Coordinates of C-alpha atoms in Angstrom, one line a residue:
Chain A
M1 CA 28.6 -8.5 -3.4
S2 CA 28.7 -12.2 -4.4
R3 CA 30.0 -13.3 -7.8
F4 CA 26.5 -14.2 -9.1
M5 CA 25.1 -10.8 -8.0
G6 CA 27.9 -9.2 -10.0
L7 CA 26.8 -11.2 -13.0
A8 CA 23.2 -10.2 -12.4
R9 CA 24.2 -6.6 -12.5
K10 CA 26.1 -7.3 -15.8
F11 CA 23.0 -8.7 -17.6
N12 CA 20.9 -6.0 -16.0
C13 CA 23.4 -3.2 -16.8
F14 CA 20.7 -1.0 -18.3
Y15 CA 18.4 -1.5 -15.3
F16 CA 21.3 -0.3 -13.0
N17 CA 23.4 2.0 -15.1
G18 CA 21.5 3.0 -18.2
D19 CA 21.6 6.6 -19.3
L20 CA 17.9 7.0 -18.8
H21 CA 17.9 10.8 -18.4
N22 CA 18.7 11.1 -22.1
C23 CA 16.4 8.3 -23.4
R24 CA 12.9 9.0 -24.7
P25 CA 9.8 6.8 -24.4
F26 CA 8.7 5.4 -27.8
L27 CA 4.9 5.3 -28.3
V28 CA 2.8 3.5 -30.9
G29 CA -0.9 4.2 -31.0
G30 CA -0.6 6.3 -27.8
I31 CA 1.0 3.4 -25.8
Q32 CA 4.6 3.1 -24.7
V33 CA 6.3 0.1 -26.4
G34 CA 9.9 1.1 -26.0
L35 CA 12.7 3.6 -25.2
M36 CA 15.0 5.4 -27.6
Q37 CA 18.6 6.5 -27.0
P38 CA 19.7 10.0 -28.2
R39 CA 21.5 8.7 -31.3
V40 CA 18.3 6.9 -32.4
V41 CA 16.1 9.9 -31.5
E42 CA 18.3 12.1 -33.6
A43 CA 18.1 9.8 -36.6
A44 CA 14.3 9.3 -36.3
L45 CA 13.5 13.0 -36.2
R46 CA 15.1 13.4 -39.6
H47 CA 11.9 11.5 -40.8
P48 CA 9.1 13.8 -39.6
D49 CA 6.6 12.0 -41.9
V50 CA 7.1 8.9 -39.8
F51 CA 8.2 10.0 -36.3
H52 CA 6.8 12.8 -34.2
F53 CA 8.4 14.4 -31.1
D54 CA 5.8 15.3 -28.5
S55 CA 7.3 18.2 -26.6
G56 CA 4.7 18.0 -23.9
S57 CA 5.5 14.5 -22.8
G58 CA 9.1 14.4 -24.2
S59 CA 8.3 11.2 -26.1
I60 CA 8.8 10.0 -29.7
M61 CA 5.6 8.8 -31.3
L62 CA 5.1 6.8 -34.5
H63 CA 3.0 9.2 -36.6
P64 CA -0.6 8.9 -35.3
A65 CA -1.9 8.9 -38.8
F66 CA -0.7 5.3 -39.2
A67 CA -3.7 3.4 -37.8
T68 CA -3.1 -0.2 -38.8
Y69 CA -0.6 -3.0 -38.0
E70 CA 0.3 -3.2 -41.7
E71 CA 0.7 0.5 -42.3
R72 CA 2.9 1.0 -39.2
S73 CA 5.0 -2.0 -40.0
A74 CA 5.6 -0.9 -43.6
K75 CA 6.4 2.7 -42.7
I76 CA 8.9 1.9 -40.1
N77 CA 10.5 -0.8 -42.3
H78 CA 11.0 1.8 -45.0
V79 CA 13.0 4.0 -42.6
L80 CA 14.9 1.0 -41.3
S81 CA 15.9 0.0 -44.8
Q82 CA 17.3 3.4 -45.4
W83 CA 19.3 3.4 -42.2
R84 CA 20.6 0.0 -43.2
E85 CA 21.8 1.3 -46.6
Q86 CA 23.4 4.3 -44.9
S87 CA 25.2 1.9 -42.4
L88 CA 23.8 4.2 -39.6
F89 CA 23.7 1.6 -36.8
V90 CA 25.9 -1.4 -36.3
T91 CA 23.0 -3.7 -35.2
L92 CA 21.5 -3.3 -38.7
K93 CA 24.5 -5.1 -40.2
G94 CA 22.9 -8.2 -38.7
W95 CA 19.7 -7.7 -40.6
R96 CA 17.8 -11.0 -40.6
D97 CA 14.7 -10.6 -42.6
E98 CA 12.9 -11.9 -39.6
C99 CA 10.3 -9.8 -37.7
Y100 CA 9.4 -9.5 -34.0
E101 CA 5.9 -8.3 -32.8
V102 CA 5.7 -4.9 -31.1
R103 CA 3.2 -4.9 -28.2
T104 CA 2.9 -3.6 -24.6
G105 CA 2.5 -6.9 -22.7
F106 CA 2.9 -10.5 -24.1
A107 CA -0.8 -11.0 -23.9
D108 CA -1.6 -7.8 -25.7
P109 CA -2.4 -7.6 -29.4
P110 CA 0.6 -6.6 -31.5
L111 CA 0.6 -3.0 -32.7
M112 CA 3.1 -3.6 -35.6
K113 CA 6.0 -5.8 -36.5
M114 CA 9.7 -4.8 -36.7
E115 CA 12.9 -6.3 -38.2
R116 CA 14.5 -8.3 -35.4
A117 CA 17.9 -6.5 -35.7
A118 CA 16.2 -3.1 -35.2
T119 CA 14.2 -3.8 -32.1
C120 CA 17.2 -2.9 -29.8
L121 CA 17.3 0.6 -31.4
F122 CA 13.8 1.3 -30.1
G123 CA 14.1 -0.7 -26.8
I124 CA 11.3 -3.0 -27.9
R125 CA 10.6 -5.9 -25.5
Q126 CA 12.0 -9.1 -27.0
Y127 CA 10.8 -12.6 -26.2
G128 CA 12.7 -15.8 -26.6
V129 CA 12.7 -19.5 -25.7
E130 CA 15.6 -21.5 -24.1
I131 CA 15.7 -25.2 -23.5
M132 CA 17.8 -26.3 -20.5
G133 CA 18.9 -29.8 -21.8
H134 CA 20.3 -31.8 -18.9
T135 CA 21.3 -35.3 -18.0
R136 CA 21.9 -37.2 -14.8
H137 CA 25.3 -38.6 -15.7
P138 CA 26.3 -41.8 -13.9
H139 CA 29.7 -40.4 -12.9
L140 CA 29.5 -36.6 -13.3
G141 CA 26.1 -36.1 -11.7
V142 CA 23.7 -33.5 -13.1
C143 CA 25.2 -32.0 -16.3
L144 CA 23.9 -29.3 -18.7
W145 CA 24.3 -29.5 -22.4
L146 CA 25.8 -26.2 -23.6
Q147 CA 26.2 -25.1 -27.2
R148 CA 29.1 -23.1 -28.6
R149 CA 27.6 -20.5 -31.0
S150 CA 28.8 -20.6 -34.6
L151 CA 31.7 -18.2 -35.3
S152 CA 29.8 -16.8 -38.3
K153 CA 26.8 -15.6 -36.2
P154 CA 26.2 -11.9 -36.3
T155 CA 25.8 -11.7 -32.5
W156 CA 27.9 -13.4 -29.8
P157 CA 29.9 -15.5 -32.2
G158 CA 31.8 -18.4 -30.5
K159 CA 30.2 -17.8 -27.1
W160 CA 28.8 -20.5 -24.9
D161 CA 25.0 -20.6 -24.8
S162 CA 22.0 -22.7 -23.7
M163 CA 21.6 -26.0 -25.5
V164 CA 18.7 -24.6 -27.6
A165 CA 17.7 -20.9 -27.8
G166 CA 15.7 -18.9 -30.2
G167 CA 13.7 -15.6 -30.5
L168 CA 9.9 -15.6 -30.9
S169 CA 9.3 -14.4 -34.4
V170 CA 6.0 -13.3 -35.9
G171 CA 3.6 -16.2 -36.4
H172 CA 5.2 -18.6 -33.9
S173 CA 3.9 -19.6 -30.5
V174 CA 6.2 -20.2 -27.5
L175 CA 6.0 -24.0 -27.7
D176 CA 6.3 -24.0 -31.5
T177 CA 9.5 -22.0 -31.3
A178 CA 10.9 -24.4 -28.7
L179 CA 10.2 -27.5 -30.8
K180 CA 11.4 -25.9 -34.0
E181 CA 14.7 -24.7 -32.5
A182 CA 15.2 -28.1 -30.7
N183 CA 15.0 -29.7 -34.1
E184 CA 17.1 -27.2 -36.1
E185 CA 19.8 -26.5 -33.5
A186 CA 20.2 -29.9 -31.7
S187 CA 18.4 -32.5 -33.8
I188 CA 16.5 -33.7 -30.7
P189 CA 14.0 -36.4 -31.8
S190 CA 10.4 -36.0 -31.1
H191 CA 10.1 -38.9 -28.6
L192 CA 12.7 -37.1 -26.4
L193 CA 10.9 -33.8 -26.8
A194 CA 7.8 -35.4 -25.3
N195 CA 9.7 -34.9 -22.1
L196 CA 9.9 -31.1 -22.5
K197 CA 8.6 -29.3 -19.4
A198 CA 7.7 -25.6 -19.1
A199 CA 9.5 -24.0 -16.1
G200 CA 8.5 -20.3 -16.2
S201 CA 10.4 -17.3 -17.5
V202 CA 13.2 -14.9 -16.7
S203 CA 13.2 -11.1 -17.4
F204 CA 16.2 -8.7 -17.4
Y205 CA 17.3 -5.4 -19.0
F206 CA 20.6 -5.4 -20.9
E207 CA 22.4 -2.8 -23.0
S208 CA 25.2 -3.3 -25.5
E209 CA 26.8 -1.1 -28.2
R210 CA 24.0 -2.4 -30.4
G211 CA 21.2 -1.0 -28.3
L212 CA 18.7 -1.8 -25.5
F213 CA 17.5 -5.3 -24.6
P214 CA 14.5 -5.6 -22.3
N215 CA 14.3 -9.3 -22.7
T216 CA 12.0 -12.1 -21.5
E217 CA 13.0 -15.8 -22.0
F218 CA 10.5 -18.6 -21.7
V219 CA 12.3 -21.5 -20.0
Y220 CA 11.9 -25.2 -20.7
D221 CA 13.7 -28.1 -18.9
L222 CA 14.5 -31.2 -20.9
E223 CA 15.9 -34.2 -19.2
L224 CA 17.8 -36.3 -21.7
P225 CA 19.1 -39.9 -21.5
A226 CA 22.8 -40.1 -20.7
D227 CA 23.6 -41.6 -24.1
F228 CA 22.0 -38.9 -26.2
V229 CA 24.4 -36.5 -28.0
P230 CA 23.0 -33.4 -29.8
C231 CA 23.9 -32.7 -33.4
N232 CA 23.4 -29.3 -35.1
A233 CA 21.3 -29.2 -38.3
D234 CA 21.3 -25.5 -39.3
G235 CA 24.9 -24.4 -39.2
E236 CA 24.4 -22.0 -36.3
V237 CA 26.2 -24.1 -33.7
E238 CA 30.0 -24.7 -33.6
S239 CA 29.8 -27.6 -31.1
F240 CA 28.0 -29.0 -28.0
E241 CA 29.5 -29.9 -24.7
L242 CA 28.1 -31.8 -21.7
V243 CA 29.1 -29.7 -18.6
P244 CA 28.7 -30.7 -15.0
V245 CA 26.7 -28.1 -13.0
A246 CA 29.7 -27.1 -10.9
Q247 CA 31.6 -26.2 -14.1
V248 CA 28.5 -24.3 -15.5
M249 CA 28.6 -22.1 -12.3
E250 CA 32.2 -21.2 -13.2
R251 CA 31.7 -20.8 -16.9
I252 CA 28.8 -18.3 -16.7
L253 CA 31.2 -16.0 -14.8
T254 CA 33.7 -15.9 -17.7
P255 CA 33.5 -13.7 -20.8
D256 CA 33.2 -16.9 -22.9
F257 CA 29.5 -17.2 -22.0
K258 CA 26.9 -15.2 -23.8
T259 CA 25.9 -12.6 -21.2
T260 CA 22.2 -12.6 -22.1
S261 CA 22.0 -16.4 -21.7
C262 CA 23.3 -16.3 -18.1
P263 CA 19.9 -15.6 -16.6
T264 CA 18.4 -18.9 -17.7
A265 CA 21.5 -20.8 -16.5
L266 CA 21.2 -19.1 -13.1
D267 CA 17.5 -19.8 -13.0
F268 CA 18.1 -23.5 -13.7
L269 CA 20.8 -23.7 -11.0
I270 CA 18.5 -22.0 -8.5
R271 CA 15.3 -24.0 -9.3
H272 CA 17.3 -27.2 -9.0
G273 CA 18.9 -26.3 -5.7
F274 CA 22.5 -26.0 -6.9
I275 CA 22.5 -22.3 -5.9
N276 CA 20.7 -22.0 -2.6
S277 CA 20.7 -19.9 0.6
D278 CA 23.6 -21.9 2.0
N279 CA 26.1 -21.0 -0.8
E280 CA 24.5 -17.7 -1.9
P281 CA 23.7 -15.3 1.0
Q282 CA 22.0 -12.9 -1.4
L283 CA 19.7 -15.5 -2.9
P284 CA 16.4 -13.5 -2.7
E285 CA 18.0 -10.5 -4.3
L286 CA 19.5 -12.6 -7.0
V287 CA 16.2 -14.3 -7.7
E288 CA 14.5 -10.8 -7.9
L289 CA 17.1 -9.8 -10.5
L290 CA 16.2 -12.7 -12.7
H291 CA 12.7 -11.4 -12.9
I292 CA 12.8 -7.6 -13.0
P293 CA 9.4 -6.0 -13.6
L294 CA 9.8 -5.2 -17.3
H295 CA 6.0 -5.1 -17.7
Y296 CA 5.8 -2.2 -15.3
L297 CA 8.8 -0.3 -16.4
Y298 CA 6.9 0.9 -19.5
S299 CA 3.5 1.2 -17.8
R300 CA 1.7 3.5 -15.4
H301 CA 1.5 0.7 -12.8
Q302 CA 5.1 1.2 -11.8
Q303 CA 4.2 4.6 -10.4
R304 CA 3.6 3.5 -6.8
P305 CA 6.8 1.4 -6.4
S306 CA 8.8 4.4 -7.6
Q307 CA 7.2 6.6 -5.0
I308 CA 8.5 4.3 -2.2
T309 CA 11.9 4.9 -3.8
N310 CA 11.7 8.6 -4.1
S311 CA 11.0 9.0 -0.4
N312 CA 14.0 6.8 0.2
N313 CA 16.2 8.6 -2.2
T314 CA 15.7 11.8 -0.3
S315 CA 16.2 10.1 3.1
A316 CA 19.1 7.9 2.3
S317 CA 21.2 10.7 1.1
N318 CA 21.2 12.3 4.6
Chain B
M1 CA -6.8 -9.9 -16.8
S2 CA -6.3 -13.6 -16.1
R3 CA -7.5 -15.2 -12.8
F4 CA -4.0 -15.8 -11.7
M5 CA -3.0 -12.2 -12.5
G6 CA -5.9 -11.0 -10.4
L7 CA -4.6 -13.2 -7.5
A8 CA -1.1 -11.8 -8.0
R9 CA -2.5 -8.3 -7.6
K10 CA -4.3 -9.4 -4.4
F11 CA -1.1 -10.6 -2.7
N12 CA 0.8 -7.6 -4.1
C13 CA -2.0 -5.2 -3.0
F14 CA 0.4 -2.8 -1.4
Y15 CA 2.7 -2.8 -4.4
F16 CA -0.3 -1.8 -6.6
N17 CA -2.7 0.1 -4.4
G18 CA -0.8 1.0 -1.2
D19 CA -1.4 4.5 0.2
L20 CA 2.3 5.4 -0.3
H21 CA 1.9 9.2 -0.3
N22 CA 1.1 9.1 3.3
C23 CA 3.7 6.5 4.4
R24 CA 7.1 7.5 5.8
P25 CA 10.4 5.7 5.4
F26 CA 11.7 4.1 8.6
L27 CA 15.4 4.4 9.2
V28 CA 17.7 2.6 11.6
G29 CA 21.4 3.7 11.7
G30 CA 20.8 6.0 8.7
I31 CA 19.5 3.1 6.6
Q32 CA 16.0 2.5 5.4
V33 CA 14.6 -0.7 6.8
G34 CA 10.9 -0.1 6.5
L35 CA 7.9 2.0 5.8
M36 CA 5.4 3.4 8.4
Q37 CA 1.7 4.1 7.9
P38 CA 0.3 7.4 9.3
R39 CA -1.4 5.7 12.3
V40 CA 1.9 4.2 13.3
V41 CA 3.9 7.5 12.7
E42 CA 1.4 9.3 14.9
A43 CA 1.9 6.7 17.8
A44 CA 5.7 6.7 17.3
L45 CA 6.1 10.4 17.5
R46 CA 4.5 10.3 21.0
H47 CA 7.9 8.7 22.0
P48 CA 10.4 11.5 21.1
D49 CA 13.0 9.8 23.2
V50 CA 12.9 6.8 20.8
F51 CA 11.7 8.0 17.4
H52 CA 12.8 11.1 15.6
F53 CA 11.0 12.8 12.7
D54 CA 13.5 14.2 10.2
S55 CA 11.6 17.0 8.5
G56 CA 14.2 17.4 5.7
S57 CA 13.8 13.8 4.4
G58 CA 10.3 13.2 5.7
S59 CA 11.4 10.0 7.4
I60 CA 11.1 8.5 10.8
M61 CA 14.4 7.5 12.4
L62 CA 15.1 5.4 15.4
H63 CA 17.0 7.8 17.7
P64 CA 20.6 8.0 16.4
A65 CA 21.9 7.9 20.0
F66 CA 21.1 4.1 20.0
A67 CA 24.2 2.7 18.5
T68 CA 24.1 -1.0 19.2
Y69 CA 21.9 -4.0 18.2
E70 CA 21.1 -4.6 21.9
E71 CA 20.2 -1.0 22.8
R72 CA 18.0 -0.5 19.7
S73 CA 16.2 -3.8 20.2
A74 CA 15.5 -3.0 23.9
K75 CA 14.3 0.5 23.3
I76 CA 11.9 -0.4 20.6
N77 CA 10.7 -3.4 22.6
H78 CA 9.9 -1.1 25.5
V79 CA 7.6 1.1 23.3
L80 CA 6.0 -2.0 21.7
S81 CA 5.2 -3.4 25.1
Q82 CA 3.4 -0.2 26.0
W83 CA 1.4 -0.2 22.7
R84 CA 0.5 -3.8 23.5
E85 CA -0.8 -2.9 26.9
Q86 CA -2.8 0.0 25.5
S87 CA -4.3 -2.3 22.8
L88 CA -3.2 0.3 20.3
F89 CA -2.8 -2.0 17.3
V90 CA -4.7 -5.2 16.4
T91 CA -1.5 -7.0 15.3
L92 CA 0.0 -6.8 18.8
K93 CA -2.8 -9.1 20.1
G94 CA -0.9 -11.8 18.3
W95 CA 2.3 -11.1 20.3
R96 CA 4.5 -14.2 20.0
D97 CA 7.6 -13.6 22.1
E98 CA 9.5 -14.4 19.0
C99 CA 11.8 -11.9 17.3
Y100 CA 12.7 -11.2 13.6
E101 CA 15.9 -9.6 12.6
V102 CA 15.8 -6.1 11.1
R103 CA 18.2 -5.5 8.2
T104 CA 18.4 -4.0 4.8
G105 CA 19.1 -7.0 2.7
F106 CA 19.1 -10.7 3.7
A107 CA 22.9 -10.8 3.5
D108 CA 23.4 -7.6 5.6
P109 CA 24.2 -7.7 9.3
P110 CA 21.0 -7.2 11.4
L111 CA 20.7 -3.7 12.9
M112 CA 18.3 -4.8 15.7
K113 CA 15.6 -7.4 16.4
M114 CA 11.9 -6.8 16.7
E115 CA 8.8 -8.8 18.0
R116 CA 7.4 -10.7 15.0
A117 CA 3.9 -9.4 15.5
A118 CA 5.1 -5.8 15.3
T119 CA 7.2 -5.9 12.2
C120 CA 4.2 -5.2 10.0
L121 CA 3.7 -1.9 11.8
F122 CA 7.1 -0.7 10.5
G123 CA 7.0 -2.4 7.1
I124 CA 10.1 -4.5 8.0
R125 CA 11.0 -7.1 5.4
Q126 CA 10.0 -10.6 6.7
Y127 CA 11.6 -13.9 5.6
G128 CA 10.0 -17.3 5.8
V129 CA 10.4 -20.8 4.6
E130 CA 7.8 -23.0 2.8
I131 CA 8.0 -26.6 1.9
M132 CA 6.0 -27.8 -1.1
G133 CA 5.3 -31.4 -0.2
H134 CA 4.2 -33.3 -3.2
T135 CA 3.5 -36.8 -4.4
R136 CA 3.1 -38.5 -7.8
H137 CA -0.1 -40.4 -7.0
P138 CA -0.7 -43.5 -9.1
H139 CA -4.3 -42.4 -9.9
L140 CA -4.5 -38.7 -9.2
G141 CA -1.2 -37.6 -10.8
V142 CA 0.9 -34.9 -9.1
C143 CA -0.7 -33.8 -5.9
L144 CA 0.3 -31.2 -3.3
W145 CA -0.1 -31.8 0.4
L146 CA -1.9 -28.7 1.9
Q147 CA -2.4 -28.0 5.6
R148 CA -5.5 -26.4 7.1
R149 CA -4.3 -23.9 9.7
S150 CA -5.5 -24.4 13.3
L151 CA -8.6 -22.4 14.2
S152 CA -6.8 -21.0 17.2
K153 CA -4.0 -19.4 15.2
P154 CA -3.8 -15.6 15.6
T155 CA -3.4 -15.1 11.9
W156 CA -5.3 -16.7 9.0
P157 CA -7.1 -19.3 11.3
G158 CA -8.7 -22.2 9.4
K159 CA -7.2 -21.2 6.0
W160 CA -5.5 -23.6 3.6
D161 CA -1.7 -23.2 3.5
S162 CA 1.5 -24.8 2.3
M163 CA 2.2 -28.2 3.8
V164 CA 5.0 -26.7 6.0
A165 CA 5.6 -23.0 6.5
G166 CA 7.4 -20.9 9.1
G167 CA 9.0 -17.5 9.7
L168 CA 12.7 -17.0 10.0
S169 CA 13.3 -16.2 13.7
V170 CA 16.5 -14.7 15.2
G171 CA 19.2 -17.4 15.5
H172 CA 17.8 -19.8 12.9
S173 CA 19.2 -20.4 9.4
V174 CA 16.9 -21.0 6.4
L175 CA 17.5 -24.7 6.2
D176 CA 17.3 -25.1 10.0
T177 CA 13.9 -23.4 9.9
A178 CA 12.7 -25.7 7.2
L179 CA 13.8 -28.9 9.0
K180 CA 12.4 -27.7 12.4
E181 CA 9.0 -26.8 10.9
A182 CA 8.9 -30.0 8.9
N183 CA 9.3 -31.9 12.1
E184 CA 6.9 -29.8 14.2
E185 CA 4.2 -29.2 11.7
A186 CA 4.0 -32.4 9.7
S187 CA 6.2 -35.0 11.6
I188 CA 8.2 -35.7 8.4
P189 CA 10.9 -38.2 9.3
S190 CA 14.5 -37.3 8.6
H191 CA 15.1 -40.0 6.0
L192 CA 12.3 -38.4 3.9
L193 CA 13.7 -34.9 4.6
A194 CA 17.0 -36.0 2.9
N195 CA 15.0 -35.5 -0.3
L196 CA 14.4 -31.8 0.5
K197 CA 15.5 -29.6 -2.5
A198 CA 16.0 -25.8 -2.5
A199 CA 14.0 -24.2 -5.3
G200 CA 14.6 -20.4 -5.0
S201 CA 12.4 -17.8 -3.4
V202 CA 9.3 -15.6 -4.0
S203 CA 8.9 -11.9 -3.1
F204 CA 5.7 -9.9 -2.8
Y205 CA 4.3 -6.8 -1.0
F206 CA 1.0 -7.4 0.8
E207 CA -1.1 -5.2 3.1
S208 CA -3.8 -6.1 5.6
E209 CA -5.6 -4.4 8.5
R210 CA -2.6 -5.5 10.6
G211 CA -0.1 -3.6 8.5
L212 CA 2.5 -4.0 5.7
F213 CA 4.1 -7.2 4.6
P214 CA 7.1 -7.0 2.2
N215 CA 7.7 -10.7 2.3
T216 CA 10.2 -13.1 0.9
E217 CA 9.7 -16.9 1.2
F218 CA 12.5 -19.4 0.6
V219 CA 11.0 -22.3 -1.3
Y220 CA 11.8 -26.0 -0.9
D221 CA 10.3 -28.9 -2.9
L222 CA 9.9 -32.2 -1.2
E223 CA 8.8 -35.3 -3.1
L224 CA 7.1 -37.8 -0.8
P225 CA 6.2 -41.4 -1.2
A226 CA 2.6 -42.0 -2.1
D227 CA 1.9 -43.8 1.2
F228 CA 3.3 -41.1 3.5
V229 CA 0.7 -39.2 5.5
P230 CA 1.7 -36.1 7.5
C231 CA 0.7 -35.7 11.1
N232 CA 0.9 -32.5 13.1
A233 CA 2.9 -32.4 16.3
D234 CA 2.6 -28.8 17.6
G235 CA -1.2 -28.1 17.5
E236 CA -0.9 -25.5 14.8
V237 CA -2.5 -27.5 12.1
E238 CA -6.2 -28.5 11.9
S239 CA -5.7 -31.1 9.2
F240 CA -3.8 -32.1 6.0
E241 CA -5.2 -32.9 2.6
L242 CA -3.6 -34.4 -0.5
V243 CA -4.9 -32.2 -3.4
P244 CA -4.4 -32.8 -7.1
V245 CA -2.7 -29.9 -8.8
A246 CA -5.8 -29.1 -10.9
Q247 CA -7.7 -28.6 -7.6
V248 CA -4.9 -26.6 -6.1
M249 CA -5.2 -24.1 -9.1
E250 CA -8.9 -23.6 -8.2
R251 CA -8.4 -23.5 -4.4
I252 CA -5.8 -20.7 -4.4
L253 CA -8.4 -18.5 -6.1
T254 CA -10.9 -18.9 -3.2
P255 CA -10.9 -16.9 0.0
D256 CA -10.3 -20.3 1.9
F257 CA -6.6 -20.1 1.0
K258 CA -4.1 -17.9 3.0
T259 CA -3.5 -15.1 0.5
T260 CA 0.2 -14.8 1.4
S261 CA 0.8 -18.5 0.7
C262 CA -0.5 -18.3 -2.8
P263 CA 2.8 -17.0 -4.3
T264 CA 4.7 -20.2 -3.4
A265 CA 1.8 -22.3 -4.8
L266 CA 1.8 -20.4 -8.0
D267 CA 5.6 -20.6 -8.2
F268 CA 5.4 -24.4 -7.8
L269 CA 2.7 -24.7 -10.5
I270 CA 4.8 -22.6 -12.8
R271 CA 8.2 -24.3 -12.1
H272 CA 6.6 -27.7 -12.7
G273 CA 4.9 -26.6 -15.9
F274 CA 1.3 -26.9 -14.8
I275 CA 0.8 -23.1 -15.4
N276 CA 2.6 -22.3 -18.7
S277 CA 2.4 -20.0 -21.8
D278 CA -0.3 -22.2 -23.3
N279 CA -2.8 -21.8 -20.4
E280 CA -1.7 -18.4 -19.0
P281 CA -1.1 -15.8 -21.7
Q282 CA 0.3 -13.3 -19.2
L283 CA 2.9 -15.8 -17.9
P284 CA 6.0 -13.5 -17.9
E285 CA 4.1 -10.8 -16.1
L286 CA 2.8 -13.3 -13.6
V287 CA 6.3 -14.6 -13.0
E288 CA 7.6 -11.0 -12.5
L289 CA 4.8 -10.5 -9.8
L290 CA 6.1 -13.5 -7.9
H291 CA 9.5 -11.8 -7.6
I292 CA 8.9 -8.1 -7.2
P293 CA 12.2 -6.1 -6.5
L294 CA 11.7 -5.7 -2.7
H295 CA 15.4 -5.2 -2.3
Y296 CA 15.3 -2.1 -4.4
L297 CA 12.1 -0.6 -3.1
Y298 CA 14.0 0.5 0.0
S299 CA 17.3 1.3 -1.7
R300 CA 18.8 4.0 -3.9
H301 CA 19.3 1.4 -6.6
Q302 CA 15.6 1.6 -7.6
Q303 CA 16.2 5.2 -8.8
R304 CA 16.9 4.4 -12.4
P305 CA 13.9 2.1 -13.1
S306 CA 11.6 4.7 -11.5
Q307 CA 12.9 7.3 -14.0
I308 CA 11.8 5.1 -16.9
T309 CA 8.4 5.2 -15.3
N310 CA 8.3 8.8 -14.7
S311 CA 8.9 9.6 -18.4
N312 CA 6.2 7.1 -19.2
N313 CA 3.7 8.4 -16.7
T314 CA 3.9 11.7 -18.3
S315 CA 3.6 10.4 -21.8
A316 CA 1.1 7.7 -21.3
S317 CA -1.4 10.1 -19.8
N318 CA -1.6 12.0 -23.1

């Protein structure tokens, strides 16, 4: 297996090695929006007024009596606040007072909102934005601007990350989030942001001690003039460094790089031809692992592909 | 569902609607390399000296006695030649005397080779190359060069297609194939080909009356000067047309465009920001459908994601 394929298995560790047998689907309004690990199921079922175990399907449902966005959001927030006070889950130490929408697909209407730090307890799909700031340096060739995350951040402190990155909070569009974060994290002036180009998205399924991360990142490319130097405005960045692409390829393989920001770095290196079929024999497989079918993992539509697999599982074991 | 999502379901019709219950895994050397429809299984089992039905696993195996690349290739070619003479399958009317490698993943050693026109009968993964020739036109903005396929081609005659496209035959690398086809199909001179940039790959699973197409296309971008006009050299192209991207977005939605060349067009439009989260609310899902996990459909590794689904299938039906 190539080094980049090893990395792709690392940021897709739940896709490959997750303890799925013991996880339970999490349903809101009769629709699966997440997946819960046993330790979270156990905690949730101590609140029978809010969570309901459906023995027929083996899933956990938010109580069907809660019919509106507001009611669902308030009820779950009440439970989460108790868990936070009880220090039940390490992820809730990073409580942000910032909410993410909970929905099936990105284009579907949100069913409720949830504190950002808690979404990984329920395996809720998270959406973010990353800006791949790059420069054609006269001597170093194409370079990416990387940020080193502040040492005081609750998650991934001191790790290397994309130049600009942020989660999609309630009430903010994708482009709004990109522009807001570009301003706060790197002080990029608006005349340079006019150059911002959408370049698709990546999807992967990561797991850490905090919980489950079925993540989608919207990707933007931003070519910057060689003399521009980013400057942090919100205290969330320790420093910035202009890194030639050859060094980026090495750095993403080290533990110093935020694992969940490696997909967008790989995607940039592939889209711009730095990683290609000549230097990466498993290129098509690597590209597939940057776009795993998250939308189908929680939906009935995945049924058919899994059937291909089941036939194979039987046969391949012979 | 958005128009582009509808298109993505069309070129992934087997992924979504394929008659999988009745298909059988096809194994060579104990490894799954394809999938066979009932009509092909029926024909194959009339050759018990070549094909073996394993009732335990429900799969069709190339006879285990054939241990080498050469022997396997010769034995299957013998059967295919008979089927061609008997006019058993419409796809064999397009016999090309050109072979594709049969392997599990792109980086794995080939297990045998097979006539290109027959690979769809066995659901063998096919690899191709497409060059997205484009120009920044002074008045029309970014335009893609499209080719109209020759009316005498055995497949998709007269349909619109990428500027340059070709399958990966035995003995040719990805880049070799791109350069060879660029020369034969569009007479692109080598000083312009120096600009060729690898840009990743797309994967999809299509089905037609000819058979099954689990296809991967390696994608190259080629920016061309505004005054360059391609010219066909091998008789396989009817004409070329320079088409503004807004018109490309419309044309790929019509039946005049080769369905299996729509993924690379969509990928180009997304990578270059013409299709983005502002005009395509289902962007992440669309991007996922341009990169479906073909490498895992035929492998044991898909097991875990399918389990997420199985839990959900049960629960979502309540």
